[in-house]
Amino acid sequence: MSKRRRKRRQSYTFSSLIIAIIILVGGWFLSGGQPSDIQSFIQNISQTAFNQTKNVDSNSELAKLDYHSGEQSFIYVNHNKANLNPTKWQTNHVVYSDLDNLNRTSKGNLAYLESRNLASDENRVRQYVEPTAWHQKFVDREPIINRGHLIAYSISKGISASGTYNPSDQSGDQNNPKNLFTQTAFSNQRVQTIFEQKIRDALKDGKRVIFFSKPIFRGNDLMARGIHLEAISTDKSLNFNVYLFNVQPKVKFDYATGRSTIDRQMSVPDP
């Protein structure tokens, strides 16, 4: 696509947005809206319009992305289509990659899952592994970071630390350095869980799933900028490809070290 055509499309999109705002504002006044509230009304419309989930065509661009306060907490990669081949489903196991030279889980893990991997919480134990950039802090009495699993505990029942399936092991993966990274509480509990639930639902339906999970680091940073998740079931009914920003409301991180400062202006909307 030529630059002229791209600019023309962007111009049309912007013009359409302005027209839509004008129409909505007119309708708002007709419905009894007050002039004193017009500024916040327009701001809400604009924020909704510009915060639609974005797309990145290639996963090679992920490490270059910066998060800006108020933006969506995740984006689609490859138009939300996994770059995984469902015909490659092998025996039920997980490929846990070795840590890199900085002890980071930067290479990603690949899981071949089925329904017998669904784990209950009753076998969870205390977590003690401290991944790179682990500097816990509490803001408003809540922890800001978690031990984020690449392959979730809830979908790794019976999988040993070596990645093979052992039917006598009723627990999911725990305290495995090759499967953990320093993840914000928001990214882990409010965003990643959405996509893990999609996998759990597919497994409950008896589907087989290939799942790839990779923390994304920039250069020699010790804290991941985000995590790349993609999954596909063998019947292709489950298919997603997303990148989650590793961010936390009210907190600003130094990704080189993982240390943080309180920033009350830092806003991360719920997905």
mmCIF file of N, CA and C in Angstrom, residues 140-252:
data_model
loop_
_atom_site.group_PDB
_atom_site.id
_atom_site.type_symbol
_atom_site.label_atom_id
_atom_site.label_comp_id
_atom_site.label_asym_id
_atom_site.label_seq_id
_atom_site.Cartn_x
_atom_site.Cartn_y
_atom_site.Cartn_z
ATOM 1 N N ASP A 140 -1.158 0.353 48.232
ATOM 2 C CA ASP A 140 -2.508 0.258 48.804
ATOM 3 C C ASP A 140 -2.735 -1.131 49.396
ATOM 4 N N ARG A 141 -1.698 -1.643 50.036
ATOM 5 C CA ARG A 141 -1.703 -2.922 50.746
ATOM 6 C C ARG A 141 -1.813 -4.139 49.829
ATOM 7 N N GLU A 142 -1.640 -3.943 48.542
ATOM 8 C CA GLU A 142 -1.717 -5.052 47.593
ATOM 9 C C GLU A 142 -0.357 -5.268 46.929
ATOM 10 N N PRO A 143 0.073 -6.542 46.770
ATOM 11 C CA PRO A 143 1.349 -6.814 46.094
ATOM 12 C C PRO A 143 1.281 -6.397 44.630
ATOM 13 N N ILE A 144 2.375 -5.897 44.108
ATOM 14 C CA ILE A 144 2.361 -5.411 42.722
ATOM 15 C C ILE A 144 2.903 -6.438 41.732
ATOM 16 N N ILE A 145 3.601 -7.475 42.228
ATOM 17 C CA ILE A 145 4.130 -8.488 41.311
ATOM 18 C C ILE A 145 3.745 -9.884 41.787
ATOM 19 N N ASN A 146 3.711 -10.807 40.825
ATOM 20 C CA ASN A 146 3.455 -12.230 41.077
ATOM 21 C C ASN A 146 4.571 -13.059 40.441
ATOM 22 N N ARG A 147 4.627 -14.308 40.845
ATOM 23 C CA ARG A 147 5.447 -15.274 40.119
ATOM 24 C C ARG A 147 4.595 -15.774 38.956
ATOM 25 N N GLY A 148 4.799 -15.183 37.805
ATOM 26 C CA GLY A 148 3.983 -15.526 36.648
ATOM 27 C C GLY A 148 4.431 -16.834 36.019
ATOM 28 N N HIS A 149 3.467 -17.724 35.770
ATOM 29 C CA HIS A 149 3.758 -18.989 35.106
ATOM 30 C C HIS A 149 3.634 -18.829 33.594
ATOM 31 N N LEU A 150 4.598 -19.360 32.862
ATOM 32 C CA LEU A 150 4.453 -19.408 31.409
ATOM 33 C C LEU A 150 3.345 -20.388 31.050
ATOM 34 N N ILE A 151 3.440 -21.593 31.592
ATOM 35 C CA ILE A 151 2.387 -22.602 31.449
ATOM 36 C C ILE A 151 1.699 -22.704 32.805
ATOM 37 N N ALA A 152 0.461 -22.317 32.867
ATOM 38 C CA ALA A 152 -0.242 -22.155 34.139
ATOM 39 C C ALA A 152 -0.306 -23.453 34.948
ATOM 40 N N TYR A 153 -0.296 -23.274 36.256
ATOM 41 C CA TYR A 153 -0.488 -24.410 37.170
ATOM 42 C C TYR A 153 -1.765 -25.166 36.810
ATOM 43 N N SER A 154 -2.818 -24.431 36.507
ATOM 44 C CA SER A 154 -4.148 -25.025 36.322
ATOM 45 C C SER A 154 -4.262 -25.904 35.085
ATOM 46 N N ILE A 155 -3.279 -25.842 34.157
ATOM 47 C CA ILE A 155 -3.351 -26.645 32.938
ATOM 48 C C ILE A 155 -2.111 -27.537 32.779
ATOM 49 N N SER A 156 -1.429 -27.792 33.899
ATOM 50 C CA SER A 156 -0.187 -28.587 33.818
ATOM 51 C C SER A 156 -0.167 -29.751 34.802
ATOM 52 N N LYS A 157 -1.334 -30.238 35.157
ATOM 53 C CA LYS A 157 -1.408 -31.378 36.074
ATOM 54 C C LYS A 157 -0.667 -32.582 35.487
ATOM 55 N N GLY A 158 0.173 -33.189 36.311
ATOM 56 C CA GLY A 158 0.875 -34.399 35.904
ATOM 57 C C GLY A 158 2.147 -34.160 35.115
ATOM 58 N N ILE A 159 2.435 -32.903 34.792
ATOM 59 C CA ILE A 159 3.638 -32.598 34.015
ATOM 60 C C ILE A 159 4.803 -32.371 34.977
ATOM 61 N N SER A 160 5.847 -33.165 34.837
ATOM 62 C CA SER A 160 7.012 -33.046 35.711
ATOM 63 C C SER A 160 7.875 -31.865 35.299
ATOM 64 N N ALA A 161 8.875 -31.562 36.118
ATOM 65 C CA ALA A 161 9.788 -30.457 35.816
ATOM 66 C C ALA A 161 10.577 -30.717 34.543
ATOM 67 N N SER A 162 10.695 -31.980 34.155
ATOM 68 C CA SER A 162 11.386 -32.325 32.908
ATOM 69 C C SER A 162 10.457 -32.207 31.702
ATOM 70 N N GLY A 163 9.156 -32.022 31.973
ATOM 71 C CA GLY A 163 8.197 -31.836 30.899
ATOM 72 C C GLY A 163 7.411 -33.061 30.506
ATOM 73 N N THR A 164 7.718 -34.221 31.079
ATOM 74 C CA THR A 164 7.001 -35.449 30.741
ATOM 75 C C THR A 164 5.778 -35.621 31.630
ATOM 76 N N TYR A 165 4.833 -36.432 31.150
ATOM 77 C CA TYR A 165 3.612 -36.661 31.923
ATOM 78 C C TYR A 165 3.782 -37.833 32.877
ATOM 79 N N ASN A 166 3.376 -37.609 34.136
ATOM 80 C CA ASN A 166 3.434 -38.643 35.164
ATOM 81 C C ASN A 166 2.053 -38.735 35.812
ATOM 82 N N PRO A 167 1.297 -39.787 35.551
ATOM 83 C CA PRO A 167 -0.077 -39.878 36.058
ATOM 84 C C PRO A 167 -0.193 -39.878 37.574
ATOM 85 N N SER A 168 0.882 -40.214 38.278
ATOM 86 C CA SER A 168 0.832 -40.229 39.742
ATOM 87 C C SER A 168 0.968 -38.834 40.343
ATOM 88 N N ASP A 169 1.359 -37.871 39.535
ATOM 89 C CA ASP A 169 1.521 -36.493 40.003
ATOM 90 C C ASP A 169 0.209 -35.746 39.783
ATOM 91 N N GLN A 170 -0.480 -35.406 40.853
ATOM 92 C CA GLN A 170 -1.775 -34.757 40.763
ATOM 93 C C GLN A 170 -1.689 -33.234 40.822
ATOM 94 N N SER A 171 -0.480 -32.720 40.888
ATOM 95 C CA SER A 171 -0.279 -31.272 40.984
ATOM 96 C C SER A 171 0.060 -30.685 39.615
ATOM 97 N N GLY A 172 -0.208 -29.392 39.483
ATOM 98 C CA GLY A 172 0.279 -28.660 38.332
ATOM 99 C C GLY A 172 1.705 -28.203 38.578
ATOM 100 N N ASP A 173 2.294 -27.541 37.603
ATOM 101 C CA ASP A 173 3.683 -27.106 37.717
ATOM 102 C C ASP A 173 3.841 -26.043 38.807
ATOM 103 N N GLN A 174 4.832 -26.246 39.685
ATOM 104 C CA GLN A 174 5.087 -25.312 40.777
ATOM 105 C C GLN A 174 6.590 -25.200 41.017
ATOM 106 N N ASN A 175 7.030 -23.995 41.355
ATOM 107 C CA ASN A 175 8.417 -23.742 41.732
ATOM 108 C C ASN A 175 9.417 -24.298 40.722
ATOM 109 N N ASN A 176 9.087 -24.139 39.462
ATOM 110 C CA ASN A 176 9.968 -24.552 38.377
ATOM 111 C C ASN A 176 10.596 -23.296 37.778
ATOM 112 N N PRO A 177 11.890 -23.061 38.016
ATOM 113 C CA PRO A 177 12.527 -21.829 37.516
ATOM 114 C C PRO A 177 12.393 -21.635 36.006
ATOM 115 N N LYS A 178 12.261 -22.748 35.268
ATOM 116 C CA LYS A 178 12.137 -22.658 33.814
ATOM 117 C C LYS A 178 10.732 -22.243 33.371
ATOM 118 N N ASN A 179 9.827 -22.076 34.328
ATOM 119 C CA ASN A 179 8.441 -21.778 33.985
ATOM 120 C C ASN A 179 7.919 -20.537 34.703
ATOM 121 N N LEU A 180 8.823 -19.698 35.216
ATOM 122 C CA LEU A 180 8.410 -18.538 35.993
ATOM 123 C C LEU A 180 9.112 -17.265 35.520
ATOM 124 N N PHE A 181 8.426 -16.148 35.667
ATOM 125 C CA PHE A 181 9.035 -14.838 35.432
ATOM 126 C C PHE A 181 8.333 -13.828 36.314
ATOM 127 N N THR A 182 8.976 -12.693 36.520
ATOM 128 C CA THR A 182 8.379 -11.641 37.339
ATOM 129 C C THR A 182 7.299 -10.941 36.528
ATOM 130 N N GLN A 183 6.056 -11.130 36.957
ATOM 131 C CA GLN A 183 4.898 -10.597 36.237
ATOM 132 C C GLN A 183 4.088 -9.711 37.180
ATOM 133 N N THR A 184 3.557 -8.623 36.653
ATOM 134 C CA THR A 184 2.740 -7.763 37.504
ATOM 135 C C THR A 184 1.471 -8.493 37.912
ATOM 136 N N ALA A 185 0.963 -8.124 39.066
ATOM 137 C CA ALA A 185 -0.268 -8.739 39.554
ATOM 138 C C ALA A 185 -1.421 -8.494 38.590
ATOM 139 N N PHE A 186 -1.461 -7.300 37.993
ATOM 140 C CA PHE A 186 -2.530 -6.973 37.061
ATOM 141 C C PHE A 186 -2.446 -7.840 35.817
ATOM 142 N N SER A 187 -1.270 -7.940 35.219
ATOM 143 C CA SER A 187 -1.100 -8.734 34.012
ATOM 144 C C SER A 187 -1.442 -10.199 34.260
ATOM 145 N N ASN A 188 -1.052 -10.700 35.411
ATOM 146 C CA ASN A 188 -1.270 -12.103 35.733
ATOM 147 C C ASN A 188 -2.730 -12.399 36.070
ATOM 148 N N GLN A 189 -3.294 -11.616 36.991
ATOM 149 C CA GLN A 189 -4.602 -11.946 37.549
ATOM 150 C C GLN A 189 -5.788 -11.339 36.788
ATOM 151 N N ARG A 190 -5.532 -10.283 36.037
ATOM 152 C CA ARG A 190 -6.636 -9.617 35.345
ATOM 153 C C ARG A 190 -6.635 -9.841 33.836
ATOM 154 N N VAL A 191 -5.473 -10.190 33.275
ATOM 155 C CA VAL A 191 -5.383 -10.300 31.821
ATOM 156 C C VAL A 191 -5.030 -11.722 31.375
ATOM 157 N N GLN A 192 -3.910 -12.240 31.845
ATOM 158 C CA GLN A 192 -3.490 -13.566 31.381
ATOM 159 C C GLN A 192 -4.517 -14.630 31.719
ATOM 160 N N THR A 193 -5.178 -14.479 32.853
ATOM 161 C CA THR A 193 -6.171 -15.477 33.261
ATOM 162 C C THR A 193 -7.323 -15.598 32.260
ATOM 163 N N ILE A 194 -7.602 -14.511 31.523
ATOM 164 C CA ILE A 194 -8.659 -14.547 30.505
ATOM 165 C C ILE A 194 -8.326 -15.575 29.430
ATOM 166 N N PHE A 195 -7.078 -15.566 28.994
ATOM 167 C CA PHE A 195 -6.668 -16.461 27.913
ATOM 168 C C PHE A 195 -6.405 -17.876 28.423
ATOM 169 N N GLU A 196 -5.950 -17.979 29.663
ATOM 170 C CA GLU A 196 -5.808 -19.304 30.261
ATOM 171 C C GLU A 196 -7.174 -19.966 30.427
ATOM 172 N N GLN A 197 -8.197 -19.172 30.712
ATOM 173 C CA GLN A 197 -9.550 -19.728 30.845
ATOM 174 C C GLN A 197 -10.044 -20.282 29.513
ATOM 175 N N LYS A 198 -9.673 -19.623 28.424
ATOM 176 C CA LYS A 198 -10.041 -20.143 27.099
ATOM 177 C C LYS A 198 -9.440 -21.532 26.885
ATOM 178 N N ILE A 199 -8.207 -21.705 27.344
ATOM 179 C CA ILE A 199 -7.557 -23.014 27.212
ATOM 180 C C ILE A 199 -8.234 -24.027 28.124
ATOM 181 N N ARG A 200 -8.514 -23.625 29.359
ATOM 182 C CA ARG A 200 -9.190 -24.545 30.283
ATOM 183 C C ARG A 200 -10.535 -25.000 29.717
ATOM 184 N N ASP A 201 -11.273 -24.068 29.151
ATOM 185 C CA ASP A 201 -12.579 -24.415 28.583
ATOM 186 C C ASP A 201 -12.431 -25.410 27.437
ATOM 187 N N ALA A 202 -11.417 -25.206 26.601
ATOM 188 C CA ALA A 202 -11.192 -26.129 25.485
ATOM 189 C C ALA A 202 -10.823 -27.514 26.004
ATOM 190 N N LEU A 203 -9.973 -27.575 27.023
ATOM 191 C CA LEU A 203 -9.576 -28.858 27.592
ATOM 192 C C LEU A 203 -10.768 -29.562 28.242
ATOM 193 N N LYS A 204 -11.614 -28.788 28.916
ATOM 194 C CA LYS A 204 -12.810 -29.376 29.520
ATOM 195 C C LYS A 204 -13.722 -29.996 28.479
ATOM 196 N N ASP A 205 -13.687 -29.436 27.278
ATOM 197 C CA ASP A 205 -14.499 -29.964 26.173
ATOM 198 C C ASP A 205 -13.827 -31.137 25.465
ATOM 199 N N GLY A 206 -12.700 -31.578 26.012
ATOM 200 C CA GLY A 206 -12.029 -32.738 25.453
ATOM 201 C C GLY A 206 -11.115 -32.438 24.280
ATOM 202 N N LYS A 207 -10.815 -31.179 24.064
ATOM 203 C CA LYS A 207 -9.954 -30.816 22.939
ATOM 204 C C LYS A 207 -8.481 -30.922 23.324
ATOM 205 N N ARG A 208 -7.651 -31.140 22.334
ATOM 206 C CA ARG A 208 -6.216 -31.108 22.530
ATOM 207 C C ARG A 208 -5.702 -29.738 22.084
ATOM 208 N N VAL A 209 -4.779 -29.188 22.848
ATOM 209 C CA VAL A 209 -4.346 -27.808 22.640
ATOM 210 C C VAL A 209 -2.827 -27.713 22.593
ATOM 211 N N ILE A 210 -2.337 -26.921 21.655
ATOM 212 C CA ILE A 210 -0.925 -26.537 21.625
ATOM 213 C C ILE A 210 -0.849 -25.102 22.131
ATOM 214 N N PHE A 211 0.011 -24.859 23.106
ATOM 215 C CA PHE A 211 0.094 -23.549 23.756
ATOM 216 C C PHE A 211 1.551 -23.126 23.857
ATOM 217 N N PHE A 212 1.844 -21.929 23.357
ATOM 218 C CA PHE A 212 3.194 -21.374 23.442
ATOM 219 C C PHE A 212 3.147 -20.078 24.249
ATOM 220 N N SER A 213 4.081 -19.947 25.189
ATOM 221 C CA SER A 213 4.110 -18.793 26.088
ATOM 222 C C SER A 213 5.545 -18.303 26.215
ATOM 223 N N LYS A 214 5.746 -17.002 25.984
ATOM 224 C CA LYS A 214 7.115 -16.474 25.976
ATOM 225 C C LYS A 214 7.163 -15.055 26.546
ATOM 226 N N PRO A 215 7.832 -14.866 27.693
ATOM 227 C CA PRO A 215 8.075 -13.506 28.181
ATOM 228 C C PRO A 215 8.957 -12.754 27.189
ATOM 229 N N ILE A 216 8.656 -11.478 26.995
ATOM 230 C CA ILE A 216 9.401 -10.671 26.022
ATOM 231 C C ILE A 216 10.273 -9.661 26.763
ATOM 232 N N PHE A 217 11.585 -9.807 26.596
ATOM 233 C CA PHE A 217 12.545 -8.910 27.221
ATOM 234 C C PHE A 217 13.161 -8.004 26.157
ATOM 235 N N ARG A 218 13.548 -6.822 26.565
ATOM 236 C CA ARG A 218 14.256 -5.905 25.665
ATOM 237 C C ARG A 218 15.726 -5.860 26.067
ATOM 238 N N GLY A 219 16.583 -6.291 25.146
ATOM 239 C CA GLY A 219 18.011 -6.277 25.436
ATOM 240 C C GLY A 219 18.345 -7.114 26.655
ATOM 241 N N ASN A 220 19.078 -6.521 27.590
ATOM 242 C CA ASN A 220 19.480 -7.222 28.810
ATOM 243 C C ASN A 220 18.587 -6.907 30.001
ATOM 244 N N ASP A 221 17.407 -6.366 29.754
ATOM 245 C CA ASP A 221 16.466 -6.112 30.843
ATOM 246 C C ASP A 221 16.231 -7.386 31.645
ATOM 247 N N LEU A 222 16.105 -7.237 32.951
ATOM 248 C CA LEU A 222 15.824 -8.387 33.805
ATOM 249 C C LEU A 222 14.334 -8.608 34.019
ATOM 250 N N MET A 223 13.533 -7.602 33.722
ATOM 251 C CA MET A 223 12.084 -7.725 33.831
ATOM 252 C C MET A 223 11.467 -7.699 32.439
ATOM 253 N N ALA A 224 10.573 -8.623 32.176
ATOM 254 C CA ALA A 224 9.936 -8.708 30.867
ATOM 255 C C ALA A 224 9.028 -7.501 30.628
ATOM 256 N N ARG A 225 9.020 -7.017 29.399
ATOM 257 C CA ARG A 225 8.118 -5.928 29.013
ATOM 258 C C ARG A 225 6.689 -6.431 28.849
ATOM 259 N N GLY A 226 6.577 -7.734 28.586
ATOM 260 C CA GLY A 226 5.262 -8.329 28.391
ATOM 261 C C GLY A 226 5.410 -9.815 28.191
ATOM 262 N N ILE A 227 4.309 -10.469 27.846
ATOM 263 C CA ILE A 227 4.345 -11.895 27.580
ATOM 264 C C ILE A 227 3.501 -12.189 26.346
ATOM 265 N N HIS A 228 4.068 -13.009 25.471
ATOM 266 C CA HIS A 228 3.418 -13.399 24.221
ATOM 267 C C HIS A 228 2.760 -14.761 24.420
ATOM 268 N N LEU A 229 1.464 -14.842 24.160
ATOM 269 C CA LEU A 229 0.709 -16.076 24.314
ATOM 270 C C LEU A 229 0.032 -16.434 22.999
ATOM 271 N N GLU A 230 0.153 -17.678 22.592
ATOM 272 C CA GLU A 230 -0.622 -18.144 21.443
ATOM 273 C C GLU A 230 -1.016 -19.595 21.666
ATOM 274 N N ALA A 231 -2.230 -19.910 21.228
ATOM 275 C CA ALA A 231 -2.752 -21.257 21.426
ATOM 276 C C ALA A 231 -3.672 -21.638 20.281
ATOM 277 N N ILE A 232 -3.705 -22.946 20.000
ATOM 278 C CA ILE A 232 -4.620 -23.464 18.987
ATOM 279 C C ILE A 232 -4.995 -24.895 19.370
ATOM 280 N N SER A 233 -6.257 -25.237 19.182
ATOM 281 C CA SER A 233 -6.699 -26.612 19.408
ATOM 282 C C SER A 233 -6.588 -27.379 18.102
ATOM 283 N N THR A 234 -6.555 -28.694 18.184
ATOM 284 C CA THR A 234 -6.363 -29.499 16.984
ATOM 285 C C THR A 234 -7.536 -29.371 16.016
ATOM 286 N N ASP A 235 -8.714 -28.974 16.531
ATOM 287 C CA ASP A 235 -9.847 -28.751 15.631
ATOM 288 C C ASP A 235 -9.983 -27.282 15.237
ATOM 289 N N LYS A 236 -9.050 -26.452 15.700
ATOM 290 C CA LYS A 236 -8.965 -25.022 15.381
ATOM 291 C C LYS A 236 -10.108 -24.183 15.958
ATOM 292 N N SER A 237 -10.930 -24.755 16.824
ATOM 293 C CA SER A 237 -12.003 -23.957 17.432
ATOM 294 C C SER A 237 -11.438 -22.961 18.439
ATOM 295 N N LEU A 238 -10.305 -23.290 19.032
ATOM 296 C CA LEU A 238 -9.555 -22.350 19.880
ATOM 297 C C LEU A 238 -8.392 -21.831 19.065
ATOM 298 N N ASN A 239 -8.252 -20.542 18.985
ATOM 299 C CA ASN A 239 -7.166 -19.967 18.187
ATOM 300 C C ASN A 239 -6.969 -18.517 18.622
ATOM 301 N N PHE A 240 -5.880 -18.233 19.320
ATOM 302 C CA PHE A 240 -5.586 -16.846 19.685
ATOM 303 C C PHE A 240 -4.089 -16.587 19.663
ATOM 304 N N ASN A 241 -3.745 -15.311 19.555
ATOM 305 C CA ASN A 241 -2.349 -14.874 19.488
ATOM 306 C C ASN A 241 -2.301 -13.453 20.030
ATOM 307 N N VAL A 242 -1.805 -13.280 21.250
ATOM 308 C CA VAL A 242 -1.870 -11.985 21.924
ATOM 309 C C VAL A 242 -0.557 -11.653 22.621
ATOM 310 N N TYR A 243 -0.380 -10.374 22.884
ATOM 311 C CA TYR A 243 0.758 -9.884 23.662
ATOM 312 C C TYR A 243 0.209 -9.051 24.814
ATOM 313 N N LEU A 244 0.589 -9.413 26.036
ATOM 314 C CA LEU A 244 0.131 -8.723 27.229
ATOM 315 C C LEU A 244 1.238 -7.829 27.762
ATOM 316 N N PHE A 245 0.942 -6.558 27.961
ATOM 317 C CA PHE A 245 1.930 -5.662 28.549
ATOM 318 C C PHE A 245 2.095 -5.984 30.036
ATOM 319 N N ASN A 246 3.328 -5.999 30.497
ATOM 320 C CA ASN A 246 3.629 -6.299 31.896
ATOM 321 C C ASN A 246 3.613 -4.997 32.697
ATOM 322 N N VAL A 247 2.413 -4.523 32.967
ATOM 323 C CA VAL A 247 2.228 -3.218 33.600
ATOM 324 C C VAL A 247 1.271 -3.340 34.780
ATOM 325 N N GLN A 248 1.322 -2.323 35.643
ATOM 326 C CA GLN A 248 0.533 -2.323 36.872
ATOM 327 C C GLN A 248 -0.010 -0.915 37.130
ATOM 328 N N PRO A 249 -1.306 -0.784 37.414
ATOM 329 C CA PRO A 249 -1.838 0.541 37.754
ATOM 330 C C PRO A 249 -1.110 1.144 38.951
ATOM 331 N N LYS A 250 -0.869 2.445 38.881
ATOM 332 C CA LYS A 250 -0.261 3.224 39.967
ATOM 333 C C LYS A 250 1.226 2.922 40.189
ATOM 334 N N VAL A 251 1.844 2.209 39.237
ATOM 335 C CA VAL A 251 3.242 1.825 39.416
ATOM 336 C C VAL A 251 4.018 2.044 38.123
ATOM 337 N N LYS A 252 5.239 2.550 38.268
ATOM 338 C CA LYS A 252 6.159 2.690 37.133
ATOM 339 C C LYS A 252 7.372 1.801 37.386
#
